[in-house]
mmCIF file with all atom_site columns, C-alpha atoms in Angstrom:
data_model
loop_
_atom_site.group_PDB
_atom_site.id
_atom_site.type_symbol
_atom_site.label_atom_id
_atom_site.label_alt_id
_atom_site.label_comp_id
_atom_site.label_asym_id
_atom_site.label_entity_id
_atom_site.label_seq_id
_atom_site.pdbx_PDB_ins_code
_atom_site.Cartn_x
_atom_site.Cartn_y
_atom_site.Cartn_z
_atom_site.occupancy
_atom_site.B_iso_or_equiv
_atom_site.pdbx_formal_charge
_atom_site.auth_seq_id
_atom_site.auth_comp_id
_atom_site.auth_asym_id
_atom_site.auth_atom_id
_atom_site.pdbx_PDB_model_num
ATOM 1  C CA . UNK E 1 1  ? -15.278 13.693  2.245  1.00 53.00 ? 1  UNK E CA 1
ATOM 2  C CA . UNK E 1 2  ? -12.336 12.042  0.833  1.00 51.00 ? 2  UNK E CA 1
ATOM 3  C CA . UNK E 1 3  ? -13.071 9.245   3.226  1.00 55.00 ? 3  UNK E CA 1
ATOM 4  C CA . UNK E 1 4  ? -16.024 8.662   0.949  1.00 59.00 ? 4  UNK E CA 1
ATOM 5  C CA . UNK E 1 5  ? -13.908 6.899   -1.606 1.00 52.00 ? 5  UNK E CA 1
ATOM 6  C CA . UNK E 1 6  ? -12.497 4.171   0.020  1.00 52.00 ? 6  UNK E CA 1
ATOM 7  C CA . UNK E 1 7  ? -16.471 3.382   1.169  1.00 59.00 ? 7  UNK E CA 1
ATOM 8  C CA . UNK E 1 8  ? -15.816 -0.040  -1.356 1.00 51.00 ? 8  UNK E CA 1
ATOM 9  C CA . UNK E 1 9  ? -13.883 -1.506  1.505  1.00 55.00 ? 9  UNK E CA 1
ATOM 10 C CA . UNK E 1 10 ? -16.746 -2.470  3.160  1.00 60.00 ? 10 UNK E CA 1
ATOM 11 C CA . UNK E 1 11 ? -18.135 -3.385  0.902  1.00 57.00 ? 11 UNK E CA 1
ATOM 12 C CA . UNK E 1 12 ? -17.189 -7.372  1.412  1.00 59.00 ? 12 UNK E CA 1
ATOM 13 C CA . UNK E 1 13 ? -14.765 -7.229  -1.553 1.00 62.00 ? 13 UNK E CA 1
ATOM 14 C CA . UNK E 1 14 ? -11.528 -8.806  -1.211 1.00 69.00 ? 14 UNK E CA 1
ATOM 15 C CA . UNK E 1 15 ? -9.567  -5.988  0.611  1.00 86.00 ? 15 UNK E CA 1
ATOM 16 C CA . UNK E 1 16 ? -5.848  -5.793  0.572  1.00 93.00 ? 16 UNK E CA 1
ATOM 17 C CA . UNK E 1 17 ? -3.964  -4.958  3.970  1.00 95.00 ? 17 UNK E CA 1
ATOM 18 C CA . UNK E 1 18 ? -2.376  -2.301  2.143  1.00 96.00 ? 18 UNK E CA 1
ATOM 19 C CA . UNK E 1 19 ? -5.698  -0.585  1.384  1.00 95.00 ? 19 UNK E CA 1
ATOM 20 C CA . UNK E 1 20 ? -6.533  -0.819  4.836  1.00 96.00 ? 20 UNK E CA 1
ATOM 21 C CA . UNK E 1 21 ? -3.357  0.605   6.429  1.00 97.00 ? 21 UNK E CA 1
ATOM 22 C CA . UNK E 1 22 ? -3.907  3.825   4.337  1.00 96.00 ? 22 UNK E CA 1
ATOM 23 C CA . UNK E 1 23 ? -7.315  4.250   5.496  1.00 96.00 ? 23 UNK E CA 1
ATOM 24 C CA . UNK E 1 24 ? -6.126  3.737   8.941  1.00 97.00 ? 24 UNK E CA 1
ATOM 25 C CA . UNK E 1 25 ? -3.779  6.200   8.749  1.00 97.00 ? 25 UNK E CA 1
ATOM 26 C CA . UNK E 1 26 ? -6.002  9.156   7.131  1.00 97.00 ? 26 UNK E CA 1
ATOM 27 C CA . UNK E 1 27 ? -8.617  8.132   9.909  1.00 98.00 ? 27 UNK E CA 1
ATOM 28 C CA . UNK E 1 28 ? -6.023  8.813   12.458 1.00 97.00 ? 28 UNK E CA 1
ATOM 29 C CA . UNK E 1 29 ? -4.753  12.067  11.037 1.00 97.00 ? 29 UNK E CA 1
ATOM 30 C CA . UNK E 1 30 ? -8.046  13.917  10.765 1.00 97.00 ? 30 UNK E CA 1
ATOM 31 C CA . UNK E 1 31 ? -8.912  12.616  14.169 1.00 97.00 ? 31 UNK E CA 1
ATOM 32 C CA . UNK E 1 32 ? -10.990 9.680   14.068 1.00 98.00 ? 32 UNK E CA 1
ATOM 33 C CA . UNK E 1 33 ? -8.628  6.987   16.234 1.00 98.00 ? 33 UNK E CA 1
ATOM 34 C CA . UNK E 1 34 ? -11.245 4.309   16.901 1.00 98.00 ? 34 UNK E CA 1
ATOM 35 C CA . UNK E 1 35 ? -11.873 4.113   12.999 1.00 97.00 ? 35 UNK E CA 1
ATOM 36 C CA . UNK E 1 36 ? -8.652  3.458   12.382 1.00 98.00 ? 36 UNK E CA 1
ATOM 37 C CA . UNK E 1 37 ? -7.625  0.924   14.923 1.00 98.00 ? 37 UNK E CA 1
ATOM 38 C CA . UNK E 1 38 ? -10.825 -1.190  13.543 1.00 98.00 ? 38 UNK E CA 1
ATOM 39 C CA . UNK E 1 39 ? -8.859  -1.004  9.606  1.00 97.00 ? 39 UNK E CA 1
ATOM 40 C CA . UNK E 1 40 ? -5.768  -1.689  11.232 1.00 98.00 ? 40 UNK E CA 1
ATOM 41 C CA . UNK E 1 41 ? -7.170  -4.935  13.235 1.00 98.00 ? 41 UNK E CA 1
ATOM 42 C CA . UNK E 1 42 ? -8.191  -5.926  9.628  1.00 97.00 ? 42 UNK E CA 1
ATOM 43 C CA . UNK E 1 43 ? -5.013  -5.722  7.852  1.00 97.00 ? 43 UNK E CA 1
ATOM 44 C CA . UNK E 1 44 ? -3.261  -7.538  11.182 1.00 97.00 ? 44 UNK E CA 1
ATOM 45 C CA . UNK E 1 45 ? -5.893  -10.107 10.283 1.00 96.00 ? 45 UNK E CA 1
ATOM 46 C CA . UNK E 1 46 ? -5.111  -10.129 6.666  1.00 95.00 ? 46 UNK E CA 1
ATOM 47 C CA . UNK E 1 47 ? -2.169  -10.663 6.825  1.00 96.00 ? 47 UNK E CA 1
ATOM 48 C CA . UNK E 1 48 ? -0.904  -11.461 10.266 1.00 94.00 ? 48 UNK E CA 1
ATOM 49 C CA . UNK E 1 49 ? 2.863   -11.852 9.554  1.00 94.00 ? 49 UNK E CA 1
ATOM 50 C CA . UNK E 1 50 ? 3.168   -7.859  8.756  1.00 96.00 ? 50 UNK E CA 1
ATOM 51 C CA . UNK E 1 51 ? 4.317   -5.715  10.984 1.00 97.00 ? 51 UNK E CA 1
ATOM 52 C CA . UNK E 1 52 ? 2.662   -2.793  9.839  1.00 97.00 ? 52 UNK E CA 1
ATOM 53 C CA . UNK E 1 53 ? -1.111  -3.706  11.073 1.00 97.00 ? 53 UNK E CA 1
ATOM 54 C CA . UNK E 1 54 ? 0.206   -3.860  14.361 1.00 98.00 ? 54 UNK E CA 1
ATOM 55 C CA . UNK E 1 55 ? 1.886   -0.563  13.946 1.00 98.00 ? 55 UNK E CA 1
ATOM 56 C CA . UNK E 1 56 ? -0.966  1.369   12.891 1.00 98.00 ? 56 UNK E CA 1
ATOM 57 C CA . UNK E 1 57 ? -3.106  -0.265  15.831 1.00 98.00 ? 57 UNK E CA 1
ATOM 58 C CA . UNK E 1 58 ? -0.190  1.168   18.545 1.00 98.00 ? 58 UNK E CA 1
ATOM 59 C CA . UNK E 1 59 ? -0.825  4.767   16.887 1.00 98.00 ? 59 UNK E CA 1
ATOM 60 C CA . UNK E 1 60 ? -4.470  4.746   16.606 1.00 98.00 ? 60 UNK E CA 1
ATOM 61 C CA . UNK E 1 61 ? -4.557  3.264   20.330 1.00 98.00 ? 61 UNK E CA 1
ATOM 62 C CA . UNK E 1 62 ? -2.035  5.490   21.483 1.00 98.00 ? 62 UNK E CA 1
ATOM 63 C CA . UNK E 1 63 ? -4.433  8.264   20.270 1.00 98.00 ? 63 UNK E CA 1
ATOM 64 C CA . UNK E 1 64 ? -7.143  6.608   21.835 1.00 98.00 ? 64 UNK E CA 1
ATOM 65 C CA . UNK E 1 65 ? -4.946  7.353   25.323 1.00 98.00 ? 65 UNK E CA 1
ATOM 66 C CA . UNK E 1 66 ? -5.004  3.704   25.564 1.00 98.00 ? 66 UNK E CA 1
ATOM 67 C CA . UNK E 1 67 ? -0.897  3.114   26.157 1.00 98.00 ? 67 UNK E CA 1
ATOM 68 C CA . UNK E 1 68 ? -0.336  -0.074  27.650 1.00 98.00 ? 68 UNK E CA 1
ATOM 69 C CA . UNK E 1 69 ? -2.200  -1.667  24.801 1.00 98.00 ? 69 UNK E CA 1
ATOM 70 C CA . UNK E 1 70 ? -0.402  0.745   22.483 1.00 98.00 ? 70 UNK E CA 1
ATOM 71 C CA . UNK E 1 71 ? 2.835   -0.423  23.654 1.00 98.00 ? 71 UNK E CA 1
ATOM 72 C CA . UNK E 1 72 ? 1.789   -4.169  23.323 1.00 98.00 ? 72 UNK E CA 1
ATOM 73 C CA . UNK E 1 73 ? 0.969   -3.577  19.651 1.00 98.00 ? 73 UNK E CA 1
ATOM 74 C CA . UNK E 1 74 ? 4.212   -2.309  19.306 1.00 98.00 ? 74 UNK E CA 1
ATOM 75 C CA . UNK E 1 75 ? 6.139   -4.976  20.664 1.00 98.00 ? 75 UNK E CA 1
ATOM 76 C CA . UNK E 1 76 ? 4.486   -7.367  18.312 1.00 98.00 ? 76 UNK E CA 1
ATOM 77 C CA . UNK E 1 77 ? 5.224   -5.712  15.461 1.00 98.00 ? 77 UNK E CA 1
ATOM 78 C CA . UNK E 1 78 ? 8.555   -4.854  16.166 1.00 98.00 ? 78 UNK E CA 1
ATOM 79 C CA . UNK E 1 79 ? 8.966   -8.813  16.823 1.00 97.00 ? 79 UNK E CA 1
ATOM 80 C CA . UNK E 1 80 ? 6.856   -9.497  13.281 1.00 97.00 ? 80 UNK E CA 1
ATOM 81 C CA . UNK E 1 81 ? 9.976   -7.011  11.570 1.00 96.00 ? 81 UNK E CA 1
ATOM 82 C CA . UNK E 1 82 ? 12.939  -8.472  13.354 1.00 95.00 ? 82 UNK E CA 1
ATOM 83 C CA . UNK E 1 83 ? 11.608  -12.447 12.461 1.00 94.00 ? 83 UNK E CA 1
ATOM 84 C CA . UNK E 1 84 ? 11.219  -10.691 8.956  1.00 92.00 ? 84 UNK E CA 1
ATOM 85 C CA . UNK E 1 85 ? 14.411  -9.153  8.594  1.00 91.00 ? 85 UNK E CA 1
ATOM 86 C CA . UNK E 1 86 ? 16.282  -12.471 10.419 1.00 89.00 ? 86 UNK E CA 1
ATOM 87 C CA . UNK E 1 87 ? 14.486  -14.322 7.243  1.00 87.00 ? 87 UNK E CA 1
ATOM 88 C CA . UNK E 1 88 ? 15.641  -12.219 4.631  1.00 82.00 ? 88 UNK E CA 1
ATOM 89 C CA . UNK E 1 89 ? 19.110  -12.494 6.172  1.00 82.00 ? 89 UNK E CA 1
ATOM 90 C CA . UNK E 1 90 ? 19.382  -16.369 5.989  1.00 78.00 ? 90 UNK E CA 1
ATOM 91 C CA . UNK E 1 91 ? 18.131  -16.477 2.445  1.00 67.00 ? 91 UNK E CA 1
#
């Protein structure tokens, strides 16, 4: 399984957020949801100030049928993005 590859992130390497939100995402896609929200809580972890972890948890929960958290995620990382965005702006 292509899966299979990215088997070195748990490894207890160093693991980028990046590498995490991809493995999310192909989780999600080929139907495992509750994989990818655990890889998505990671890189949220990581690297808490980007948005994107908390995007890929509101799709994997939102596949999960679990909304009202979905929605939650969202908001957060909609509010991560605009503080992001309002910083680039003032420099």
């Amino acid at each position: 399984m292509v899966l299979d590859t990215w088997q070195f992130l748990d490894s207890g390497a160093a693991v980028a957020p990046t590498m995490l939100a991809r493995r999310c995402f192909a989780y999600v896609v080929i139907g495992n949801p509750q994989e990818g929200l655990e890889d998505a809580k990671r890189a949220a972890v990581i690297a808490s100030d980007w948005p994107m972890g908390h995007y890929l948890q509101a799709m994997a929960l939102h596949n999960l049928g679990r909304e009202a958290e979905s929605q939650e995620a969202l908001k957060i990382g909609t509010a991560l993005e605009a503080a992001r965005n309002s910083r680039a702006r003032s420099v």
